[in-house]
Amino acid sequence: MTRRTALITGASRGLGLALARLLARDGWQLVIDARDGDALAAGAAGLGDRVEAVAGDVADPRHRAGLARAVAAAGGLDLLVHNASTLGTVPLPPLADQPVDELADAFAVNVLAPLALTQAVLPALRACGGSVLAITSDAATEAYPGWGGYGMTKAALEQLSAVLAVEEPSLRVWWADPGEMNTAMLRAAGEDADSAPPPEHAAAALLRLVSERPPSGRHRVSDLAASQ
Ligand SMILES: NC(=O)c1ccc[n+]([C@@H]2O[C@H](COP(=O)([O-])OP(=O)(O)OC[C@H]3O[C@@H](n4cnc5c(N)ncnc54)[C@H](OP(=O)(O)O)[C@@H]3O)[C@@H](O)[C@H]2O)c1
């Protein structure tokens, strides 16, 4: 059987690492990234020997070229997961106080980098009839005070995904709200992360999405988990 390959951004911890563990367990070959090379290597160490860990910032074009080279070396791409993300300005400010230059940086990581990375590996995805999974947020569709800047970036990522889905009908494109998870990101947002479920719960629901390959569209982990 041909080995399937996934590229997951932001897989040194949190949801990205939890999903990488499940895919590795199921025999997937992985390409993963994160900025902190030591943390990335530590995460990759538990993923077996079919993982290529490429440290770097998804907003950096040279790093994205390195990811595309790793995909080519792996022989193809069946799944691209846009998981790496930034909250942007913290503490989360009301829009009245949102520094616009910092919001531009958040758009670079959360929206423009996923678009550019998709472009870089699109030929490989098309050749495999592959899938794209963009991790978004309920902040993309709900109006929470303080979450406007981050929410705008996630809303843009959702629209990017929806248009990609109609422009690339040979692919599956899903955009998914994972719900609150007990991770560094939720903690950095000033929320009570300890009372949120671990990222492994969301990863298990997303693994079902990847395995069952429903038509392109938006999903919520809470719905996926409830339909199990
Ligand atoms: N946690 C929640 O409650 C929650 C809720 C809704 C949606 N989400 C979404 O779920 C996804 C995963 O979040 P998480 O909670 O698992 O976050 P996390 O624990 O903070 O992990 C984020 C991962 O992304 C990497 N990363 C961050 N910026 C990067 C960049 N510019 N380039 C490359 N890698 C980068 C981090 O490593 P480095 O820092 O070393 O780069 C880390 O591996 C995100 O898209 C987030 O927006 C989370």
XYZ file of N, CA and C and ligand atoms in Angstrom:
732
model
N 0.837 -1.195 0.000
C 0.000 0.000 0.000
C 0.880 1.255 0.000
N 0.500 2.248 -0.816
C 1.272 3.482 -0.845
C 1.098 4.242 0.464
N 2.224 4.732 0.986
C 2.157 5.472 2.243
C 1.588 6.863 1.994
N 0.644 7.299 2.816
C 0.069 8.634 2.680
C 0.946 9.653 3.410
N 0.982 10.866 2.865
C 1.823 11.913 3.443
C 0.968 13.113 3.828
N 1.226 13.645 5.031
C 0.555 14.856 5.509
C 1.587 15.910 5.878
N 1.292 17.149 5.557
C 2.061 18.306 6.018
C 1.197 19.040 7.034
N 1.694 19.125 8.261
C 0.955 19.798 9.342
C 1.805 20.960 9.841
N 1.278 22.165 9.764
C 2.013 23.302 10.318
C 1.696 23.424 11.808
N 2.710 23.889 12.555
C 2.517 24.099 13.987
C 2.286 22.797 14.731
N 3.217 21.855 14.606
C 2.994 20.526 15.186
C 3.984 20.192 16.294
N 4.524 21.200 16.978
C 5.432 20.910 18.095
C 4.674 20.722 19.406
N 3.407 21.137 19.452
C 2.608 21.019 20.681
C 1.130 21.190 20.294
N 0.273 21.113 21.299
C -1.137 21.431 21.100
C -1.814 20.531 20.073
N -2.777 21.094 19.361
C -3.571 20.320 18.412
C -2.722 19.731 17.288
N -1.753 20.502 16.786
C -0.937 20.014 15.672
C -0.192 18.746 16.048
N 0.414 18.717 17.238
C 1.153 17.528 17.677
C 0.192 16.372 17.947
N -0.957 16.676 18.542
C -1.928 15.603 18.828
C -2.391 14.943 17.529
N -2.655 15.744 16.503
C -3.080 15.175 15.216
C -1.929 14.415 14.558
N -0.716 14.964 14.655
C 0.450 14.274 14.082
C 0.616 12.898 14.721
N 0.406 12.819 16.029
C 0.552 11.515 16.712
C -0.454 10.497 16.176
N -1.698 10.946 15.984
C -2.721 10.012 15.499
C -2.423 9.571 14.070
N -1.999 10.492 13.228
C -1.695 10.135 11.840
C -0.477 9.203 11.783
N 0.548 9.493 12.588
C 1.737 8.629 12.616
C 1.355 7.221 13.063
N 0.487 7.157 14.052
C 0.015 5.837 14.542
C -0.660 5.049 13.426
N -1.352 5.802 12.533
C -2.065 5.156 11.422
C -1.177 4.955 10.195
N 0.125 5.196 10.326
C 1.054 4.873 9.246
C 1.356 6.003 8.279
N 0.864 7.211 8.594
C 1.137 8.334 7.691
C 2.597 8.765 7.812
N 3.139 9.193 6.683
C 4.430 9.891 6.634
C 4.128 11.373 6.877
N 4.978 12.050 7.669
C 4.653 13.412 8.076
C 5.757 14.406 7.732
N 5.340 15.598 7.352
C 6.208 16.782 7.321
C 5.585 17.766 8.296
N 6.365 18.222 9.283
C 5.821 19.115 10.309
C 6.740 20.312 10.498
N 6.173 21.392 11.023
C 7.003 22.556 11.328
C 6.552 23.247 12.617
N 7.387 24.163 13.069
C 7.142 25.091 14.173
C 8.382 25.976 14.203
N 8.297 27.118 14.862
C 9.452 28.021 14.876
C 10.547 27.535 15.815
N 10.177 27.048 16.983
C 11.158 26.608 17.989
C 11.674 25.217 17.606
N 12.907 25.173 17.088
C 13.459 23.915 16.582
C 13.612 22.849 17.647
N 13.972 23.244 18.876
C 14.152 22.252 19.937
C 12.815 21.603 20.306
N 11.796 22.447 20.454
C 10.467 21.909 20.794
C 9.948 21.039 19.659
N 10.229 21.446 18.429
C 9.783 20.661 17.271
C 10.466 19.296 17.260
N 11.785 19.293 17.514
C 12.523 18.028 17.543
C 11.997 17.132 18.661
N 11.669 17.717 19.797
C 11.134 16.918 20.910
C 9.792 16.302 20.516
N 8.940 17.080 19.851
C 7.650 16.544 19.414
C 7.836 15.466 18.367
N 8.743 15.711 17.420
C 8.967 14.765 16.317
C 9.535 13.449 16.831
N 10.273 13.512 17.950
C 10.917 12.302 18.478
C 9.902 11.212 18.807
N 8.675 11.608 19.106
C 7.655 10.612 19.448
C 6.805 10.186 18.272
N 7.213 10.538 17.060
C 6.364 10.289 15.891
C 6.925 9.202 14.969
N 7.918 8.470 15.438
C 8.487 7.419 14.601
C 9.525 7.972 13.646
N 9.906 7.131 12.670
C 11.025 7.530 11.808
C 10.577 8.060 10.455
N 9.285 8.192 10.239
C 8.806 8.703 8.957
C 8.283 10.109 9.122
N 9.083 10.934 9.792
C 8.700 12.335 9.983
C 9.874 13.230 9.610
N 9.564 14.270 8.847
C 10.557 15.279 8.500
C 10.159 16.552 9.227
N 10.998 16.980 10.171
C 10.706 18.186 10.958
C 11.515 19.338 10.390
N 10.835 20.376 9.954
C 11.487 21.527 9.312
C 11.167 22.755 10.157
N 12.153 23.253 10.901
C 11.891 24.395 11.782
C 11.820 25.686 10.986
N 10.876 26.531 11.338
C 10.766 27.824 10.671
C 9.401 28.449 10.884
N 9.281 29.661 10.358
C 8.066 30.468 10.512
C 7.258 30.379 9.223
N 6.000 29.977 9.322
C 5.186 29.828 8.102
C 5.048 31.130 7.321
N 5.289 32.242 8.003
C 5.190 33.532 7.309
C 6.433 33.843 6.476
N 7.456 32.989 6.593
C 8.733 33.202 5.880
C 8.713 32.431 4.545
N 8.809 33.119 3.421
C 8.749 32.424 2.125
C 9.835 31.367 1.959
N 11.048 31.601 2.514
C 12.118 30.603 2.364
C 11.778 29.333 3.132
N 11.163 29.504 4.303
C 10.742 28.332 5.076
C 9.669 27.559 4.320
N 8.715 28.281 3.724
C 7.664 27.579 2.970
C 8.266 26.822 1.780
N 9.286 27.390 1.160
C 9.953 26.679 0.056
C 10.595 25.398 0.588
N 11.146 25.454 1.802
C 11.728 24.259 2.425
C 10.669 23.192 2.689
N 9.476 23.622 3.111
C 8.384 22.660 3.325
C 7.984 22.010 2.000
N 7.925 22.828 0.942
C 7.560 22.278 -0.375
C 8.616 21.272 -0.842
N 9.889 21.550 -0.556
C 10.954 20.598 -0.931
C 10.796 19.294 -0.146
N 10.442 19.407 1.121
C 10.259 18.196 1.946
C 9.093 17.368 1.416
N 8.029 18.042 0.972
C 6.886 17.334 0.384
C 7.323 16.609 -0.892
N 8.103 17.293 -1.724
C 8.574 16.669 -2.969
C 9.431 15.448 -2.647
N 10.293 15.582 -1.636
C 11.153 14.452 -1.259
C 10.326 13.283 -0.731
N 9.191 13.606 -0.114
C 8.322 12.546 0.415
C 7.570 11.834 -0.698
N 7.549 12.427 -1.896
C 6.929 11.758 -3.036
C 5.485 12.123 -3.295
N 4.968 13.132 -2.579
C 3.585 13.553 -2.838
C 2.959 14.127 -1.579
N 1.693 14.547 -1.706
C 1.008 15.116 -0.542
C -0.476 14.761 -0.599
N -0.916 14.062 0.434
C -2.332 13.671 0.527
C -3.136 14.600 1.417
N -2.462 15.270 2.356
C -3.183 16.106 3.331
C -2.319 17.280 3.745
N -2.882 18.474 3.642
C -2.228 19.698 4.118
C -3.075 20.262 5.252
N -2.478 20.431 6.432
C -3.214 20.961 7.582
C -2.651 22.326 7.962
N -3.466 23.348 7.784
C -3.097 24.705 8.204
C -3.514 24.848 9.673
N -2.550 24.604 10.561
C -2.832 24.626 11.996
C -2.079 25.746 12.717
N -0.846 26.051 12.277
C -0.056 27.109 12.934
C -0.825 28.418 12.895
N -0.797 29.124 14.014
C -1.624 30.328 14.104
C -1.106 31.220 15.219
N -1.411 32.495 15.108
C -1.095 33.436 16.176
C -2.372 34.122 16.647
N -2.376 34.467 17.955
C -3.490 35.256 18.482
C -3.396 36.703 18.022
N -2.175 37.103 17.633
C -1.948 38.522 17.356
C -1.682 39.253 18.660
N -2.216 40.438 18.791
C -1.961 41.261 19.973
C -2.528 40.614 21.236
N -1.665 40.459 22.244
C -2.123 40.017 23.562
C -1.611 40.997 24.623
N -2.392 41.253 25.678
C -3.760 40.819 25.894
C -4.675 41.233 24.735
N -5.688 40.410 24.468
C -6.585 40.666 23.338
C -7.262 42.025 23.525
N -7.050 42.938 22.580
C -7.582 44.293 22.760
C -8.945 44.483 22.087
N -9.732 45.454 22.580
C -10.910 45.830 21.792
C -10.450 46.457 20.474
N -11.301 46.413 19.461
C -10.911 46.953 18.161
C -10.481 48.412 18.259
N -11.048 49.141 19.211
C -10.699 50.561 19.364
C -9.208 50.738 19.620
N -8.598 49.706 20.241
C -7.181 49.807 20.608
C -6.301 48.843 19.810
N -6.825 48.188 18.807
C -6.059 47.180 18.050
C -4.965 47.854 17.220
N -3.698 47.601 17.534
C -2.628 48.140 16.672
C -2.726 47.494 15.282
N -2.879 48.328 14.270
C -3.140 47.799 12.930
C -1.920 47.076 12.369
N -0.710 47.538 12.736
C 0.479 46.843 12.216
C 0.578 45.434 12.800
N 0.190 45.273 14.057
C 0.217 43.928 14.658
C -0.860 43.042 14.042
N -1.984 43.649 13.640
C -3.025 42.875 12.967
C -2.525 42.403 11.598
N -1.754 43.254 10.931
C -1.180 42.855 9.637
C -0.266 41.648 9.821
N 0.508 41.629 10.920
C 1.375 40.472 11.194
C 0.537 39.206 11.404
N -0.592 39.356 12.096
C -1.465 38.194 12.334
C -2.054 37.686 11.019
N -2.446 38.599 10.142
C -2.936 38.181 8.827
C -1.840 37.442 8.048
N -0.589 37.892 8.206
C 0.513 37.234 7.482
C 0.642 35.771 7.904
N 0.499 35.495 9.204
C 0.647 34.120 9.705
C -0.626 33.298 9.463
N -1.778 33.875 9.760
C -3.024 33.092 9.798
C -3.728 32.978 8.448
N -3.412 33.890 7.512
C -4.146 33.908 6.237
C -3.197 33.821 5.038
N -2.243 34.751 4.973
C -1.404 34.801 3.777
C -0.459 33.601 3.709
N 0.069 33.183 4.862
C 0.950 32.004 4.854
C 0.200 30.742 4.419
N -1.008 30.466 4.956
C -1.748 29.305 4.439
C -2.033 29.392 2.944
N -2.357 30.590 2.450
C -2.592 30.715 1.005
C -1.316 30.402 0.234
N -0.201 31.006 0.638
C 1.055 30.808 -0.096
C 1.528 29.361 0.003
N 1.345 28.746 1.167
C 1.762 27.332 1.307
C 0.873 26.432 0.453
N -0.415 26.739 0.416
C -1.316 25.971 -0.454
C -0.843 26.090 -1.900
N -0.555 27.295 -2.334
C -0.087 27.499 -3.709
C 1.168 26.664 -3.977
N 2.078 26.641 -2.990
C 3.368 25.958 -3.184
C 3.215 24.451 -3.358
N 2.205 23.874 -2.713
C 2.077 22.403 -2.758
C 0.842 21.949 -3.533
N 0.156 22.880 -4.173
C -1.072 22.536 -4.893
C -0.854 21.476 -5.977
N 0.232 21.559 -6.778
C 0.431 20.501 -7.775
C 0.525 19.111 -7.135
N 1.189 19.036 -5.994
C 1.318 17.740 -5.310
C -0.037 17.272 -4.778
N -0.834 18.203 -4.259
C -2.167 17.843 -3.757
C -3.065 17.385 -4.898
N -3.019 18.119 -6.022
C -3.869 17.745 -7.169
C -3.490 16.359 -7.671
N -2.179 16.089 -7.729
C -1.717 14.803 -8.261
C -2.228 13.638 -7.417
N -2.427 13.878 -6.099
C -2.884 12.813 -5.192
C -4.390 12.859 -4.965
N -5.075 13.881 -5.528
C -6.490 14.064 -5.171
C -6.604 14.265 -3.669
N -5.769 15.146 -3.141
C -5.586 15.272 -1.694
C -6.612 16.164 -0.996
N -6.316 16.464 0.260
C -7.235 17.221 1.112
C -6.499 18.366 1.799
N -7.252 19.431 2.062
C -6.734 20.572 2.828
C -7.644 20.761 4.036
N -7.042 20.854 5.209
C -7.797 21.079 6.448
C -7.270 22.353 7.091
N -8.114 23.371 7.170
C -7.731 24.635 7.799
C -8.379 24.712 9.177
N -7.557 24.925 10.202
C -8.078 25.014 11.567
C -8.475 26.467 11.821
N -9.750 26.675 12.053
C -10.237 28.045 12.256
C -10.707 28.185 13.702
N -11.846 28.787 13.928
C -12.246 29.094 15.304
C -13.687 29.557 15.306
N -14.354 29.424 16.455
C -15.689 30.033 16.556
C -15.593 31.556 16.498
N -14.403 32.104 16.786
C -14.206 33.557 16.687
C -14.289 34.048 15.239
N -14.306 33.112 14.273
C -14.480 33.497 12.863
C -15.917 33.895 12.583
N -16.845 33.371 13.382
C -18.267 33.590 13.074
C -19.032 34.250 14.223
N -18.471 34.220 15.434
C -19.143 34.823 16.590
C -18.437 36.119 16.967
N -19.174 37.054 17.552
C -18.610 38.366 17.904
C -18.285 38.414 19.395
N -17.068 38.036 19.737
C -16.621 38.073 21.133
C -15.771 39.322 21.353
N -16.085 40.114 22.379
C -15.250 41.291 22.636
C -13.784 40.913 22.807
N -12.898 41.631 22.164
C -11.459 41.388 22.266
C -10.936 40.407 21.218
N -11.818 39.627 20.628
C -11.380 38.594 19.679
C -11.531 39.062 18.232
N -11.719 40.371 18.027
C -11.984 40.892 16.692
C -10.824 40.707 15.726
N -9.618 41.037 16.158
C -8.472 40.927 15.258
C -8.224 39.479 14.859
N -8.073 38.613 15.860
C -7.876 37.174 15.596
C -9.054 36.618 14.801
N -10.283 37.015 15.191
C -11.475 36.512 14.516
C -11.512 36.906 13.043
N -11.061 38.120 12.750
C -10.999 38.548 11.343
C -10.084 37.628 10.537
N -8.944 37.287 11.121
C -8.010 36.428 10.372
C -8.619 35.054 10.139
N -9.335 34.533 11.137
C -9.936 33.200 10.990
C -11.116 33.247 10.019
N -11.865 34.370 10.009
C -12.952 34.517 9.029
C -12.366 34.532 7.616
N -11.232 35.213 7.454
C -10.586 35.255 6.136
C -10.083 33.864 5.741
N -9.554 33.125 6.710
C -9.093 31.756 6.417
C -10.272 30.871 6.002
N -11.419 31.093 6.633
C -12.611 30.309 6.252
C -13.026 30.646 4.822
N -13.049 31.917 4.475
C -13.462 32.296 3.118
C -12.452 31.804 2.083
N -11.171 31.910 2.425
C -10.120 31.358 1.545
C -10.408 29.878 1.276
N -10.740 29.153 2.329
C -10.973 27.711 2.203
C -12.216 27.440 1.363
N -13.267 28.235 1.569
C -14.522 28.015 0.841
C -14.326 28.264 -0.656
N -13.566 29.293 -0.986
C -13.332 29.569 -2.405
C -12.404 28.519 -3.002
N -11.386 28.112 -2.248
C -10.494 27.050 -2.735
C -11.298 25.784 -3.045
N -12.288 25.513 -2.193
C -13.090 24.295 -2.377
C -13.822 24.312 -3.718
N -14.356 25.462 -4.116
C -15.089 25.492 -5.395
C -14.135 25.612 -6.578
N -12.969 26.201 -6.355
C -12.003 26.320 -7.457
C -11.229 25.031 -7.712
N -11.149 24.167 -6.693
C -10.371 22.922 -6.801
C -11.271 21.730 -6.480
N -12.215 21.441 -7.366
C -13.186 20.378 -7.043
C -12.568 18.978 -6.941
N -11.330 18.808 -7.432
C -10.716 17.477 -7.307
C -10.164 17.252 -5.898
N -10.126 18.329 -5.098
C -9.630 18.196 -3.724
C -10.806 18.191 -2.746
N -10.545 17.714 -1.524
C -11.445 17.972 -0.407
C -10.833 19.136 0.360
N -11.657 20.131 0.689
C -11.194 21.256 1.497
C -12.160 21.408 2.678
N -11.638 21.270 3.873
C -12.455 21.421 5.084
C -11.881 22.564 5.911
N -12.767 23.326 6.531
C -12.333 24.322 7.506
C -13.087 24.013 8.782
N -12.351 23.898 9.883
C -12.909 23.299 11.090
C -12.631 24.140 12.326
N -13.683 24.332 13.109
C -13.578 24.979 14.427
C -13.344 23.878 15.452
N -12.150 23.867 16.073
C -11.856 22.764 16.997
C -12.520 22.908 18.365
N -13.093 24.088 18.669
C -13.596 24.329 20.021
C -12.447 24.632 20.959
N -12.801 25.008 22.194
C -11.746 25.339 23.163
C -10.925 24.100 23.500
N -9.616 24.316 23.611
C -8.698 23.220 23.960
C -7.711 23.722 25.001
N -7.302 22.808 25.873
C -6.332 23.145 26.918
C -4.930 23.193 26.310
N -4.587 24.344 25.749
C -3.288 24.515 25.077
C -2.663 25.850 25.480
N -1.414 26.011 25.032
C -0.690 27.259 25.304
C -1.429 28.458 24.714
N -2.067 28.264 23.554
C -2.741 29.402 22.923
C -3.910 29.902 23.763
N -4.732 28.993 24.251
C -5.899 29.422 25.041
C -5.438 30.089 26.325
N -4.345 29.542 26.908
C -3.783 30.135 28.124
C -3.277 31.547 27.842
N -2.600 31.715 26.713
C -2.058 33.034 26.353
C -3.163 34.049 26.101
N -4.344 33.530 25.739
C -5.482 34.428 25.503
C -6.114 34.888 26.809
N -5.634 34.330 27.950
C -6.164 34.733 29.247
C -7.410 33.973 29.647
N -7.689 32.864 28.936
C -8.875 32.059 29.256
C -8.494 30.957 30.247
N -9.512 30.344 30.850
C -9.295 29.256 31.796
C -9.045 27.961 31.015
N -7.795 27.790 30.566
C -7.477 26.646 29.706
C -7.645 25.324 30.441
N -7.411 25.323 31.761
C -7.460 24.057 32.502
C -8.834 23.397 32.438
N -9.880 24.200 32.247
C -11.219 23.608 32.215
C -11.624 23.191 30.796
N -10.764 23.429 29.824
C -11.062 23.031 28.433
C -10.569 21.609 28.193
N -11.183 20.894 27.245
C -10.709 19.529 26.952
C -9.322 19.534 26.338
N -8.594 18.431 26.476
C -7.249 18.362 25.878
C -7.352 18.341 24.355
N -6.301 18.774 23.661
C -6.353 18.818 22.190
C -6.510 17.442 21.552
N -6.189 16.386 22.304
C -6.334 15.018 21.767
C -7.796 14.722 21.398
N -8.754 15.334 22.108
C -10.169 15.097 21.794
C -10.497 15.645 20.409
N -10.079 16.901 20.161
C -10.336 17.500 18.847
C -9.578 16.745 17.761
N -8.363 16.322 18.067
C -7.556 15.600 17.067
C -8.252 14.307 16.651
N -8.863 13.607 17.609
C -9.547 12.350 17.276
C -10.721 12.620 16.337
N -11.456 13.703 16.574
C -12.589 14.040 15.694
C -12.085 14.433 14.306
N -10.982 15.156 14.259
C -10.441 15.569 12.956
C -9.866 14.374 12.198
N -9.351 13.396 12.921
C -8.860 12.180 12.259
C -10.005 11.476 11.531
N -11.186 11.488 12.149
C -12.357 10.889 11.478
C -12.673 11.649 10.201
N -12.590 12.973 10.270
C -12.836 13.799 9.079
C -11.882 13.395 7.956
N -10.617 13.293 8.307
C -9.575 12.958 7.330
C -9.794 11.551 6.774
N -10.235 10.631 7.606
C -10.416 9.243 7.183
C -11.676 9.082 6.344
N -12.761 9.751 6.746
C -14.051 9.551 6.066
C -14.186 10.439 4.831
N -13.419 11.489 4.753
C -13.363 12.389 3.591
C -14.751 12.817 3.104
N -15.531 13.500 3.975
C -16.812 14.022 3.512
C -16.571 15.140 2.504
N -17.645 15.609 1.802
C -17.464 16.703 0.857
C -16.867 17.934 1.534
N -16.271 18.797 0.712
C -15.676 20.033 1.239
C -16.724 20.823 2.026
N -16.275 21.509 3.072
C -17.200 22.322 3.837
C -16.680 22.629 5.232
N -17.522 23.378 6.007
C -17.159 23.777 7.368
C -17.621 22.713 8.366
N -16.785 22.462 9.349
C -17.125 21.491 10.392
C -16.793 22.068 11.759
N -17.543 21.595 12.745
C -17.220 21.923 14.132
C -16.902 20.620 14.844
N -15.806 20.635 15.594
C -15.413 19.421 16.306
C -16.529 18.965 17.237
N -17.259 19.905 17.831
C -18.347 19.503 18.740
C -19.395 18.684 17.990
N -19.685 19.034 16.718
C -20.646 18.260 15.928
C -20.064 16.912 15.534
N -18.785 16.919 15.119
C -18.146 15.668 14.713
C -18.126 14.685 15.880
N -17.813 15.195 17.076
C -17.727 14.326 18.255
C -19.111 13.797 18.607
N -20.152 14.658 18.473
C -21.515 14.245 18.839
C -22.053 13.188 17.889
N -21.560 13.181 16.627
C -22.096 12.239 15.624
C -21.373 10.899 15.658
N -20.465 10.721 16.608
C -19.675 9.477 16.658
C -20.522 8.296 17.063
N -6.671 26.368 21.859
C -7.915 26.715 21.562
O -8.786 26.774 22.458
C -8.288 27.002 20.127
C -9.636 27.342 19.873
C -10.016 27.586 18.561
C -9.089 27.472 17.541
N -7.787 27.147 17.825
C -6.863 26.984 16.706
O -6.308 25.689 16.799
C -5.001 25.674 16.179
C -3.995 25.046 17.111
O -3.903 25.865 18.275
P -3.267 25.341 19.634
O -4.200 25.779 20.681
O -2.878 23.912 19.516
O -1.984 26.280 19.714
P -0.562 26.080 20.450
O -0.624 25.054 21.504
O -0.114 27.456 20.773
O 0.364 25.481 19.269
C 0.624 26.258 18.142
C 1.661 25.540 17.290
O 1.902 26.339 16.128
C 3.298 26.706 16.086
N 3.382 28.026 15.480
C 2.862 29.185 15.944
N 3.166 30.192 15.110
C 3.870 29.658 14.091
C 4.467 30.180 12.929
N 4.403 31.501 12.652
N 5.130 29.348 12.081
C 5.201 28.012 12.355
N 4.645 27.463 13.457
C 4.002 28.273 14.314
C 3.757 26.616 17.552
O 5.151 26.427 17.692
P 6.176 27.697 17.755
O 5.598 28.667 18.732
O 7.480 27.088 18.170
O 6.233 28.242 16.366
C 2.994 25.379 17.988
O 3.624 24.203 17.487
C -4.724 27.137 15.821
O -5.025 27.358 14.445
C -5.689 27.910 16.681
O -5.987 29.176 16.136
C -7.377 26.912 19.087
